[in-house]
Amino acid sequence: MNFKDISIRSKISILVVGICLATLIVSSLLFFVFDSRQYKKMILEKVTITADVIGGNNTANIIFNNPQEAATVLRTLIADDGINVARIYDNDDNIFAEYIKEPEYAMSNLDFITSNASHKYVKRTLLVKRPIILDNEKIGATFLNYSMEGYYARRISFIHFLLGLFTAALIIVLLLTVKLQRIISTPIINLTNTMRSIEKNLDYITVDDKRKDEIGQLINGFNSMITQIKQQNQDLVLAKNQAENSAKIKDQFLANMSHEIRTPMNGVIGMAKLLENTPLSAEQKCFLDNISISASNLLVIINDILDFSKIEAGKMELEEIEFNLSNIIDTLNVVYTKTTADKRLYFKLNIDDNVPKMLWGDPTRLTQILNNLIGNAVKFTEYGGITLTIKSREMSHNFTHLKFIVSDTGIGIPQEKQDLIFKSFSQASSDTTRKYGGTGLGLTISRQLALMHKDGNLTVSSQIDKGSTFCFDVTYKQSNATPEPIVKTTERPKPIEGKNRVKVLLAEDNEINQLFVKTILKPYFDVYSAENGKIVVDWLRKEDFDIILMDLHMPEMDGYQATSEIRKMDDERINNIPIIALTAAAIKGEREKCIDSGMNDYISKPFNPDELIDKIFSLVTPSENIANKPEESPKSKIKPTEFKYINTKYLDSITDGDENFQHQLVSIFIDQVPELKNNMLEAFESHNYHRLSEVAHKAKSSVAMMGMSQLREHLARLEQSAKEGIEAETYKEKIDLFIVTCEAAIEECKNLL
Amino acid sequence: MTTKRTILMSALLCLLTLTTKAQYAEYEIKAAYIFNFAKFIEWPETETTPSDSIYLCIYQKDPFGVILEKTMVGRTANGKSWSIKRINSLKEVTKCHILVIPDISQHNVTKLLKEIGNKPILTIGDEIPNFCNLGGIVNFTPQMSKCQFEMNNDVACGNRIRINPKLLQLAKIISNKEDEF
């Protein structure tokens, strides 16, 4: 572990103990050396003095030649335990007198005596030689052999003392450090702990410790930082809430806009569709086509903008469902074969054999990307055509990498613009926008969508005037399911007349949409409309319905409220009624919101009529349908006779060629007409317009069955105006038209029978 | 000078160490003793005796001959040079530091010592019996005795002559006080 990484507590302890020990060691060593030297010097001095004293004391003995007396003097040295040998030499280095403590020390040390050295350490002994001077003349020499055992013993006891000192000092230093390091470390550790707890609990607490040293400054800094962070957090939370709020408002705005725009668009498209079924001049037909195309384009643009804002907001999410790739390709093939044929281009499919049919993923987005790429290709190609190539490469873990390559022979994109086309609101040139239209969002959205997929990418390579190739890479999970055969919509139960018809309650405040829905559903169901949720709830209490089509945005009580009201009702027959949401707000989460609020299904406006009819059929109790389902019979053998009023083709189509059923229908029609006629006239004459409206409604259904679309429209208008009590002057004319047309039709019917 | 002195000194020491073997004449040893005595003795400062040298006087009969001159001349003791005088009358005594008294009659000795009184003169008797008892300070003893000389420190003290105890240690001490009791 690095010293740097250990805790400050240990650091201080280690430092203090270390410094103390180092100081102690150095000073002890110095002291030890100094003391040893001093002691040695002291011994030397002492011995020298002793030698001098001995010499001085014996001067007379020497010059008056009295060795016995000298020896007596030397013997007094026995008092000093350290003196092993003491000798007095005369000037010829002969021993004059001597004292030997132990016989073992009796060596002569002659080489030292004859040398010039005054002292010498030999084998733990000190040898000292001092001249004996009398009256400035050397008269002999004193020699002492002094034991250094005392010195060594002192050294050893000194070392013991130092070891003891060390231990004691270490213990004292450790104890003191452990106690005193807290003075420095505790505030720092407190600070650290506070910091940790802030980090962990995100609870911005300050440290309460008033002091004026650096740590105090640190704490002050820390506290002020924490206070700032607190303040900033509050500000941030506020800002976040504001941002979330505005995001919510933006979402709401988008939802509303999408609803507000789609609702009239629904009207435009629906009406245009209805208009197609009316007799029109060639010029009118052309105008109508233009209306339809413009409306569709507008819808595409609106959808693009909505998608784009969803992607920008990060709210776009991919579905993960099982889908049939061949179905998607087939649909594309049908659509673009026709579109390209209109522009005299070719459309080729080039699909590898190993491309799997069933996959897991988001079919909607795949279709969107391919539509965008192929649509662009068609848009920017004048000659030649478009090829869609699909390559497949199997990967591990049941994944398949697919490459969708859309290549065209169009105008191409210059190299330097190839990156730009993926940017928002960018096209290769501003001319492009003028010439070919478009929002410039399509490729941006496609690329963003592509990038959201696993291994997804969208790339382009292009040469001017040679064409462009867009390549969409994606990895899908393989599905083991076998592709289901495409269910033909014609297998749907046929429209029926009679009392057992399914009763649909339509909750919709927009009259045009009411009309549109009513019109497309009329052949199959009895449709009753309510303008808001409140009326729906009231009606349900009075009358039985089989299904409700619920617009979500209505005055007084919207779809969600109405649904929850209905689901809360006591009557089991009512609260279980299937409800399909109709909404123009095609934004994310709306579907979930609908399902959550208790609705059974969801359809986004503008919708495909067949899709709505299918959904209704799938939700109303199957037993009723089966009961109403006519028996299967061989195909109609009616010969193609000229019928002016009734539409035998339509009759064929709704009965699926069942002759008996046709006869039944025709008979009912023949029986109904006189009664309808009477009731109508009666209601008109008594000014009971409501009754008139009802009769017209019934008559409308009846003539619709006969395929008398023009008359049906007249009656529909009559029904509507009579219901509202307006345009009373037109009633008679319409009733007459009904009577005349029906009588002629009955004649034709009789031929049919 | 120094070399010469060293040679002489060592010669003397040789002489001293070998005295017991009687290879040197008796008076040569005695001369050396006298020389060495001077090193252990301090005389008081007086007007009559000059302090720059040691006056060695031999009374009447001189048994040393040239030996004294040989031993002392040119050498110092305690930094003082030697001056040797042969005197016959007591009148000359006052100037002396050391007075060597040869073997004279007892009567003369008493008379002589009386004359000297308490003058700071180191009196050395040459084997004079009872010399120290009579008031002499140093007396050579006959050969083969335990100590080579005897000393009366009381007299010395009375005459303000200080004898180094080291020297006293070597001497046979004669004390007046014994006689008194």
Coordinates of C-alpha atoms in Angstrom, one line a residue, chain A residues 292-604:
Chain A
S292 CA -57.0 13.0 -51.8
I293 CA -53.4 13.1 -52.8
S294 CA -52.8 16.5 -51.1
A295 CA -54.6 15.3 -48.0
S296 CA -52.5 12.2 -47.9
N297 CA -49.3 14.2 -48.4
L298 CA -50.3 16.6 -45.7
L299 CA -51.0 13.6 -43.4
V300 CA -47.5 12.3 -44.2
I301 CA -45.9 15.6 -43.4
I302 CA -47.9 15.9 -40.1
N303 CA -46.8 12.3 -39.2
D304 CA -43.2 13.2 -40.1
I305 CA -43.2 16.2 -37.9
L306 CA -44.8 14.3 -35.0
D307 CA -42.3 11.5 -35.4
F308 CA -39.5 13.9 -35.6
S309 CA -40.6 15.7 -32.4
K310 CA -40.9 12.3 -30.7
I311 CA -37.4 11.3 -31.7
E312 CA -36.1 14.7 -30.6
A313 CA -37.8 14.3 -27.2
G314 CA -36.3 10.8 -27.0
K315 CA -39.8 9.4 -26.7
M316 CA -39.6 7.2 -29.7
E317 CA -39.6 3.6 -28.7
L318 CA -39.4 0.5 -30.8
E319 CA -41.9 -2.3 -30.5
E320 CA -40.7 -5.9 -30.2
I321 CA -43.4 -8.0 -31.8
E322 CA -43.5 -10.9 -34.1
F323 CA -44.1 -9.9 -37.7
N324 CA -44.2 -11.3 -41.2
L325 CA -41.5 -9.7 -43.4
S326 CA -43.0 -11.3 -46.6
N327 CA -46.3 -9.6 -45.9
I328 CA -44.5 -6.2 -45.6
I329 CA -42.6 -6.8 -48.8
D330 CA -45.7 -8.0 -50.6
T331 CA -47.5 -4.8 -49.6
L332 CA -44.6 -2.7 -50.7
N333 CA -44.5 -4.5 -53.9
V334 CA -48.2 -3.9 -54.6
V335 CA -48.0 -0.3 -53.7
Y336 CA -44.8 0.6 -55.5
T337 CA -45.4 -1.5 -58.6
K338 CA -48.4 0.7 -59.1
T339 CA -46.7 3.9 -58.2
T340 CA -43.7 3.2 -60.4
A341 CA -45.9 2.1 -63.2
D342 CA -47.6 5.5 -63.1
K343 CA -44.3 7.2 -63.6
R344 CA -43.3 4.6 -66.2
L345 CA -40.5 3.2 -64.0
Y346 CA -39.7 -0.4 -63.1
F347 CA -39.8 -1.7 -59.6
K348 CA -37.7 -4.8 -59.0
L349 CA -37.5 -7.0 -56.0
N350 CA -34.3 -8.9 -55.4
I351 CA -34.6 -11.0 -52.3
D352 CA -32.2 -13.6 -51.1
D353 CA -33.6 -17.1 -50.6
N354 CA -32.4 -17.2 -47.0
V355 CA -34.2 -14.1 -45.9
P356 CA -36.4 -15.3 -43.0
K357 CA -40.2 -14.7 -43.3
M358 CA -41.0 -14.3 -39.6
L359 CA -39.0 -11.9 -37.4
W360 CA -39.2 -10.2 -34.0
G361 CA -39.0 -6.4 -34.2
D362 CA -41.0 -3.3 -35.1
P363 CA -42.7 -3.8 -38.4
T364 CA -44.3 -0.3 -38.4
R365 CA -40.9 1.4 -38.3
L366 CA -39.4 -1.0 -40.8
T367 CA -42.3 -0.2 -43.2
Q368 CA -41.8 3.5 -42.4
I369 CA -38.1 3.4 -43.3
L370 CA -38.6 1.3 -46.5
N371 CA -41.5 3.5 -47.5
N372 CA -39.4 6.6 -47.0
L373 CA -36.5 5.2 -49.0
I374 CA -38.5 3.8 -51.8
G375 CA -40.8 6.8 -51.8
N376 CA -37.7 9.1 -52.1
A377 CA -36.3 6.9 -54.9
V378 CA -39.6 7.1 -56.8
K379 CA -39.7 10.9 -56.2
F380 CA -36.2 11.6 -57.5
T381 CA -36.2 9.1 -60.5
E382 CA -37.4 10.1 -63.9
Y383 CA -36.1 7.3 -66.0
G384 CA -35.2 3.7 -65.3
G385 CA -36.5 2.4 -62.0
I386 CA -36.0 1.2 -58.4
T387 CA -34.6 -2.0 -57.1
L388 CA -35.1 -3.3 -53.6
T389 CA -32.5 -5.8 -52.6
I390 CA -32.7 -7.7 -49.4
K391 CA -29.7 -9.7 -48.2
S392 CA -29.6 -11.8 -45.1
R393 CA -26.8 -13.1 -43.0
E394 CA -27.5 -15.4 -40.1
M395 CA -25.8 -14.5 -36.9
S396 CA -25.3 -16.3 -33.6
H397 CA -28.1 -16.7 -31.0
N398 CA -31.0 -16.7 -33.5
F399 CA -30.2 -13.3 -34.8
T400 CA -30.3 -12.4 -38.5
H401 CA -28.6 -9.4 -40.0
L402 CA -30.6 -7.9 -42.8
K403 CA -29.5 -5.4 -45.5
F404 CA -32.2 -3.5 -47.3
I405 CA -30.7 -1.9 -50.3
V406 CA -32.9 0.6 -52.2
S407 CA -31.1 1.7 -55.4
D408 CA -32.5 4.0 -58.1
T409 CA -31.4 5.4 -61.4
G410 CA -32.4 8.9 -60.4
I411 CA -30.8 12.3 -60.1
G412 CA -28.2 11.3 -57.5
I413 CA -26.8 13.3 -54.6
P414 CA -23.5 15.2 -54.9
Q415 CA -20.7 13.8 -52.7
E416 CA -20.6 16.8 -50.4
K417 CA -24.3 16.7 -49.7
Q418 CA -24.5 13.1 -48.8
D419 CA -24.0 13.8 -45.1
L420 CA -26.3 16.8 -45.2
I421 CA -29.4 14.8 -46.4
F422 CA -29.6 13.0 -43.0
K423 CA -29.7 16.3 -41.2
S424 CA -33.0 17.8 -40.0
F425 CA -34.8 19.9 -42.6
S426 CA -32.0 19.5 -45.1
Q427 CA -32.3 18.4 -48.7
A428 CA -29.6 18.2 -51.2
S429 CA -30.5 21.7 -52.4
S430 CA -33.1 24.2 -51.8
D431 CA -34.2 23.7 -55.4
T432 CA -35.0 20.1 -54.4
T433 CA -37.6 21.4 -52.0
R434 CA -39.1 23.6 -54.6
K435 CA -39.1 21.0 -57.3
Y436 CA -40.0 17.8 -55.4
G437 CA -41.5 19.1 -52.2
G438 CA -41.2 17.4 -48.8
T439 CA -40.2 18.5 -45.4
G440 CA -36.6 17.2 -45.5
L441 CA -37.4 15.2 -42.4
G442 CA -38.0 11.8 -44.0
L443 CA -34.3 10.7 -44.1
T444 CA -33.5 12.2 -40.8
I445 CA -36.3 10.2 -39.2
S446 CA -35.3 7.1 -41.1
R447 CA -31.8 7.4 -40.0
Q448 CA -32.7 8.0 -36.4
L449 CA -35.1 5.1 -36.5
A450 CA -32.4 2.9 -38.1
L451 CA -29.9 3.9 -35.5
M452 CA -32.3 2.9 -32.8
H453 CA -32.3 -0.7 -34.1
K454 CA -29.8 -3.3 -33.0
D455 CA -26.8 -2.9 -35.3
G456 CA -28.9 -0.4 -37.2
N457 CA -27.5 2.1 -39.7
L458 CA -28.6 3.9 -42.7
T459 CA -26.0 4.8 -45.3
V460 CA -26.0 6.3 -48.8
S461 CA -23.7 6.1 -51.8
S462 CA -24.6 8.1 -54.9
Q463 CA -23.3 9.5 -58.1
I464 CA -24.9 12.5 -59.8
D465 CA -27.2 11.5 -62.7
K466 CA -26.4 7.8 -62.1
G467 CA -28.6 7.3 -59.1
S468 CA -28.5 6.7 -55.4
T469 CA -28.2 3.6 -53.2
F470 CA -29.5 3.7 -49.7
C471 CA -28.6 0.8 -47.4
F472 CA -30.4 0.0 -44.2
D473 CA -28.6 -2.4 -42.0
V474 CA -30.4 -4.0 -39.1
T475 CA -30.3 -7.1 -36.9
Y476 CA -33.6 -8.8 -36.0
K477 CA -34.2 -11.8 -33.8
Q478 CA -35.5 -14.7 -35.8
S479 CA -39.0 -16.1 -35.1
N480 CA -39.7 -19.7 -35.2
A481 CA -43.4 -19.2 -35.9
T482 CA -44.7 -20.3 -39.3
P483 CA -46.2 -17.4 -41.3
E484 CA -50.0 -17.3 -41.0
P485 CA -51.8 -17.2 -44.3
I486 CA -53.2 -13.8 -45.0
V487 CA -56.7 -13.5 -43.8
K488 CA -58.9 -12.2 -46.5
T489 CA -61.1 -9.4 -45.4
T490 CA -64.0 -10.8 -47.5
E491 CA -64.5 -13.6 -44.9
R492 CA -65.9 -11.1 -42.6
P493 CA -69.6 -11.6 -41.7
K494 CA -71.8 -10.1 -44.3
P495 CA -73.9 -7.0 -43.8
I496 CA -77.3 -8.0 -42.8
E497 CA -80.7 -6.4 -42.4
G498 CA -83.0 -7.3 -39.6
K499 CA -83.6 -6.9 -36.0
N500 CA -80.5 -8.7 -34.9
R501 CA -78.1 -6.3 -36.4
V502 CA -75.3 -5.2 -34.2
K503 CA -76.0 -1.9 -32.5
V504 CA -73.1 0.5 -32.5
L505 CA -73.1 3.6 -30.4
L506 CA -70.7 6.2 -31.8
A507 CA -69.5 8.9 -29.5
E508 CA -68.1 11.7 -31.7
D509 CA -68.6 15.4 -31.5
N510 CA -67.5 16.2 -35.1
E511 CA -70.4 15.8 -37.4
I512 CA -68.4 15.1 -40.5
N513 CA -66.6 12.3 -38.7
Q514 CA -70.0 11.1 -37.4
L515 CA -71.2 11.0 -40.9
F516 CA -68.1 9.2 -42.2
V517 CA -68.2 6.5 -39.6
K518 CA -71.9 6.1 -39.9
T519 CA -71.6 5.8 -43.6
I520 CA -68.9 3.2 -43.7
L521 CA -70.5 1.2 -40.9
K522 CA -74.1 1.4 -42.1
P523 CA -74.0 -1.6 -44.3
Y524 CA -73.0 -3.8 -41.4
F525 CA -74.3 -2.3 -38.2
D526 CA -76.9 0.0 -36.8
V527 CA -75.0 3.1 -35.8
Y528 CA -76.3 5.6 -33.3
S529 CA -74.3 8.7 -32.5
A530 CA -73.9 10.7 -29.4
E531 CA -72.1 14.0 -29.2
N532 CA -70.4 13.5 -26.0
G533 CA -69.7 11.1 -23.2
K534 CA -72.5 12.3 -21.1
I535 CA -75.1 11.4 -23.7
V536 CA -73.4 8.0 -24.2
V537 CA -73.8 7.2 -20.5
D538 CA -77.4 8.4 -20.5
W539 CA -78.3 6.3 -23.6
L540 CA -76.7 3.2 -22.2
R541 CA -79.1 3.4 -19.3
K542 CA -82.1 3.5 -21.6
E543 CA -81.1 1.3 -24.5
D544 CA -79.0 -1.8 -25.2
F545 CA -76.0 -1.4 -27.4
D546 CA -73.4 -4.0 -28.5
I547 CA -70.4 -1.8 -28.9
I548 CA -69.2 1.8 -28.4
L549 CA -66.9 3.7 -30.6
M550 CA -65.5 6.3 -28.4
D551 CA -63.8 9.5 -29.5
L552 CA -61.4 10.6 -26.8
H553 CA -61.7 14.3 -27.1
M554 CA -65.2 15.5 -26.7
P555 CA -66.9 18.4 -24.9
E556 CA -68.6 18.0 -21.5
M557 CA -67.3 14.5 -20.9
D558 CA -64.4 13.0 -22.8
G559 CA -63.8 9.4 -23.8
Y560 CA -61.7 8.5 -20.8
Q561 CA -64.3 9.8 -18.3
A562 CA -67.1 8.2 -20.2
T563 CA -65.3 4.9 -20.2
S564 CA -64.6 4.9 -16.6
E565 CA -68.3 5.9 -15.9
I566 CA -69.5 3.0 -18.0
R567 CA -67.1 0.5 -16.3
K568 CA -68.4 1.7 -13.0
M569 CA -72.0 1.0 -13.8
D570 CA -73.9 -1.7 -11.8
D571 CA -75.5 -3.4 -14.7
E572 CA -73.3 -6.2 -15.9
R573 CA -74.7 -6.0 -19.4
I574 CA -73.6 -2.4 -19.7
N575 CA -70.3 -2.3 -17.9
N576 CA -68.9 -5.1 -20.0
I577 CA -69.7 -3.5 -23.3
P578 CA -66.7 -3.4 -25.7
I579 CA -65.4 0.1 -26.3
I580 CA -63.1 1.0 -29.2
A581 CA -61.2 4.3 -28.8
L582 CA -61.2 6.6 -31.8
T583 CA -58.6 9.2 -31.7
A584 CA -56.7 11.6 -33.8
A585 CA -54.0 12.0 -31.2
A586 CA -51.7 9.4 -32.5
I587 CA -49.0 10.0 -30.0
K588 CA -47.2 7.5 -27.9
G589 CA -48.9 6.4 -24.8
E590 CA -52.3 7.2 -26.0
R591 CA -53.0 3.5 -26.8
E592 CA -51.8 2.5 -23.3
K593 CA -53.8 5.2 -21.8
C594 CA -56.9 3.9 -23.6
I595 CA -56.3 0.3 -22.6
D596 CA -55.6 1.4 -19.0
S597 CA -58.8 3.4 -18.8
G598 CA -60.8 0.2 -19.6
M599 CA -61.2 0.4 -23.4
N600 CA -60.9 -2.8 -25.4
D601 CA -59.2 -1.5 -28.5
Y602 CA -57.9 1.6 -30.2
I603 CA -57.9 3.0 -33.7
S604 CA -56.2 6.1 -34.8

